[in-house]
């Protein structure tokens, strides 16, 4: 996807940004429809729900609204997930996932990373993040312990 450019002198750029994000959502919805109609991943259960979740993740991590995850987007994503990486590691991760050689990760490549058979570092980290979200923090007072409970 071509990069979205914004007029920095326009102080009312929020509308332009919103329109660009809406266009991005529509393009990703078209990709999802194509994946479902072509039955690209027949072995995956609850495909529509997973694709919707991946869409939300992708849009969240696409900071510049370009429709692709570039070096900076992946770096910020990894930092948010608590797994900071240096530039060389990030480029290696992108190269592993990038199917068309663009140097970025588009939505189709992102879905292929998450649902495809080949395992990648980024896939494992993103799946780990999902498992960590489901964990509930106990509330209230901690249970009383005695000396016999100590190792």
One Martini backbone bead per residue (centre of mass of N, CA, C, O) as a GRO file, in nm:
protein
  151
    1UNK     BB    1   0.098   0.034   0.019
    2UNK     BB    2   0.068   0.351   0.019
    3UNK     BB    3   0.162   0.620   0.162
    4UNK     BB    4   0.048   0.841   0.396
    5UNK     BB    5  -0.009   1.186   0.353
    6UNK     BB    6   0.030   1.487   0.547
    7UNK     BB    7  -0.069   1.805   0.635
    8UNK     BB    8   0.098   1.978   0.885
    9UNK     BB    9  -0.057   2.266   0.858
   10UNK     BB   10  -0.312   2.107   0.932
   11UNK     BB   11  -0.497   2.130   1.228
   12UNK     BB   12  -0.745   1.941   1.092
   13UNK     BB   13  -0.623   1.627   1.053
   14UNK     BB   14  -0.824   1.423   1.186
   15UNK     BB   15  -1.009   1.369   0.945
   16UNK     BB   16  -0.794   1.259   0.756
   17UNK     BB   17  -0.709   1.027   0.941
   18UNK     BB   18  -0.987   0.891   0.961
   19UNK     BB   19  -1.014   0.834   0.657
   20UNK     BB   20  -0.760   0.659   0.631
   21UNK     BB   21  -0.845   0.443   0.838
   22UNK     BB   22  -1.109   0.364   0.696
   23UNK     BB   23  -0.974   0.268   0.437
   24UNK     BB   24  -0.805   0.050   0.573
   25UNK     BB   25  -1.041  -0.116   0.683
   26UNK     BB   26  -1.169  -0.177   0.406
   27UNK     BB   27  -0.923  -0.327   0.286
   28UNK     BB   28  -0.916  -0.547   0.504
   29UNK     BB   29  -1.203  -0.651   0.457
   30UNK     BB   30  -1.141  -0.747   0.170
   31UNK     BB   31  -0.925  -0.951   0.251
   32UNK     BB   32  -1.106  -1.123   0.431
   33UNK     BB   33  -1.308  -1.201   0.212
   34UNK     BB   34  -1.101  -1.345   0.033
   35UNK     BB   35  -1.006  -1.558   0.238
   36UNK     BB   36  -1.288  -1.686   0.278
   37UNK     BB   37  -1.374  -1.748  -0.023
   38UNK     BB   38  -1.092  -1.910  -0.090
   39UNK     BB   39  -1.008  -2.098   0.141
   40UNK     BB   40  -0.702  -2.076   0.262
   41UNK     BB   41  -0.795  -2.181   0.577
   42UNK     BB   42  -0.955  -2.475   0.637
   43UNK     BB   43  -0.826  -2.571   0.931
   44UNK     BB   44  -0.950  -2.321   1.061
   45UNK     BB   45  -1.101  -2.222   1.338
   46UNK     BB   46  -1.266  -1.940   1.365
   47UNK     BB   47  -1.172  -1.738   1.134
   48UNK     BB   48  -1.331  -1.470   1.158
   49UNK     BB   49  -1.241  -1.401   1.448
   50UNK     BB   50  -0.937  -1.400   1.395
   51UNK     BB   51  -0.933  -1.184   1.171
   52UNK     BB   52  -1.051  -0.959   1.348
   53UNK     BB   53  -0.823  -0.961   1.558
   54UNK     BB   54  -0.592  -0.906   1.354
   55UNK     BB   55  -0.697  -0.637   1.259
   56UNK     BB   56  -0.675  -0.488   1.527
   57UNK     BB   57  -0.374  -0.531   1.562
   58UNK     BB   58  -0.273  -0.406   1.298
   59UNK     BB   59  -0.395  -0.121   1.340
   60UNK     BB   60  -0.250  -0.062   1.607
   61UNK     BB   61   0.055  -0.104   1.482
   62UNK     BB   62  -0.020   0.109   1.256
   63UNK     BB   63   0.096   0.422   1.307
   64UNK     BB   64   0.103   0.563   0.999
   65UNK     BB   65  -0.126   0.437   0.799
   66UNK     BB   66   0.000   0.257   0.546
   67UNK     BB   67  -0.070  -0.076   0.568
   68UNK     BB   68   0.211  -0.122   0.703
   69UNK     BB   69   0.481  -0.288   0.863
   70UNK     BB   70   0.749  -0.140   0.976
   71UNK     BB   71   1.020  -0.096   1.161
   72UNK     BB   72   0.884   0.098   1.364
   73UNK     BB   73   0.627  -0.062   1.423
   74UNK     BB   74   0.773  -0.317   1.529
   75UNK     BB   75   0.933  -0.184   1.753
   76UNK     BB   76   0.692  -0.076   1.916
   77UNK     BB   77   0.548  -0.345   1.949
   78UNK     BB   78   0.776  -0.491   2.107
   79UNK     BB   79   0.783  -0.289   2.341
   80UNK     BB   80   0.484  -0.329   2.432
   81UNK     BB   81   0.546  -0.652   2.477
   82UNK     BB   82   0.841  -0.667   2.622
   83UNK     BB   83   1.037  -0.708   2.333
   84UNK     BB   84   1.300  -0.568   2.268
   85UNK     BB   85   1.460  -0.464   1.961
   86UNK     BB   86   1.677  -0.444   1.725
   87UNK     BB   87   1.724  -0.362   1.399
   88UNK     BB   88   1.826  -0.638   1.305
   89UNK     BB   89   1.599  -0.812   1.427
   90UNK     BB   90   1.366  -0.673   1.282
   91UNK     BB   91   1.457  -0.728   0.990
   92UNK     BB   92   1.458  -1.035   1.022
   93UNK     BB   93   1.159  -1.066   1.088
   94UNK     BB   94   1.049  -0.935   0.832
   95UNK     BB   95   1.191  -1.122   0.626
   96UNK     BB   96   1.045  -1.383   0.726
   97UNK     BB   97   0.746  -1.263   0.647
   98UNK     BB   98   0.815  -1.142   0.378
   99UNK     BB   99   0.686  -1.228   0.054
  100UNK     BB  100   0.734  -0.960  -0.156
  101UNK     BB  101   0.998  -0.775  -0.074
  102UNK     BB  102   0.925  -0.477   0.069
  103UNK     BB  103   1.005  -0.456   0.396
  104UNK     BB  104   0.712  -0.532   0.480
  105UNK     BB  105   0.390  -0.577   0.653
  106UNK     BB  106   0.107  -0.701   0.557
  107UNK     BB  107  -0.192  -0.839   0.620
  108UNK     BB  108  -0.149  -1.106   0.471
  109UNK     BB  109   0.124  -1.168   0.614
  110UNK     BB  110   0.016  -1.158   0.901
  111UNK     BB  111  -0.182  -1.394   0.870
  112UNK     BB  112   0.027  -1.602   0.776
  113UNK     BB  113   0.187  -1.592   1.036
  114UNK     BB  114  -0.055  -1.679   1.231
  115UNK     BB  115  -0.170  -1.940   1.036
  116UNK     BB  116   0.066  -2.063   0.945
  117UNK     BB  117   0.305  -2.317   0.971
  118UNK     BB  118   0.518  -2.119   1.018
  119UNK     BB  119   0.737  -2.020   1.252
  120UNK     BB  120   0.768  -1.725   1.458
  121UNK     BB  121   0.862  -1.490   1.673
  122UNK     BB  122   0.619  -1.298   1.651
  123UNK     BB  123   0.399  -1.505   1.689
  124UNK     BB  124   0.476  -1.596   1.973
  125UNK     BB  125   0.449  -1.317   2.106
  126UNK     BB  126   0.150  -1.262   2.032
  127UNK     BB  127   0.037  -1.518   2.170
  128UNK     BB  128   0.144  -1.451   2.450
  129UNK     BB  129  -0.018  -1.193   2.484
  130UNK     BB  130  -0.299  -1.325   2.478
  131UNK     BB  131  -0.255  -1.502   2.732
  132UNK     BB  132  -0.198  -1.261   2.929
  133UNK     BB  133  -0.478  -1.119   2.912
  134UNK     BB  134  -0.653  -1.359   3.046
  135UNK     BB  135  -0.529  -1.293   3.305
  136UNK     BB  136  -0.608  -1.282   3.642
  137UNK     BB  137  -0.617  -1.078   3.916
  138UNK     BB  138  -0.607  -1.110   4.231
  139UNK     BB  139  -0.824  -1.046   4.499
  140UNK     BB  140  -0.748  -0.940   4.795
  141UNK     BB  141  -0.637  -1.132   5.029
  142UNK     BB  142  -0.400  -1.324   5.114
  143UNK     BB  143  -0.319  -1.618   5.205
  144UNK     BB  144  -0.247  -1.798   5.465
  145UNK     BB  145   0.065  -1.886   5.620
  146UNK     BB  146   0.294  -2.133   5.705
  147UNK     BB  147   0.579  -2.306   5.777
  148UNK     BB  148   0.486  -2.563   5.607
  149UNK     BB  149   0.476  -2.397   5.323
  150UNK     BB  150   0.763  -2.392   5.313
  151UNK     BB  151   1.057  -2.511   5.146
   0.00000   0.00000   0.00000
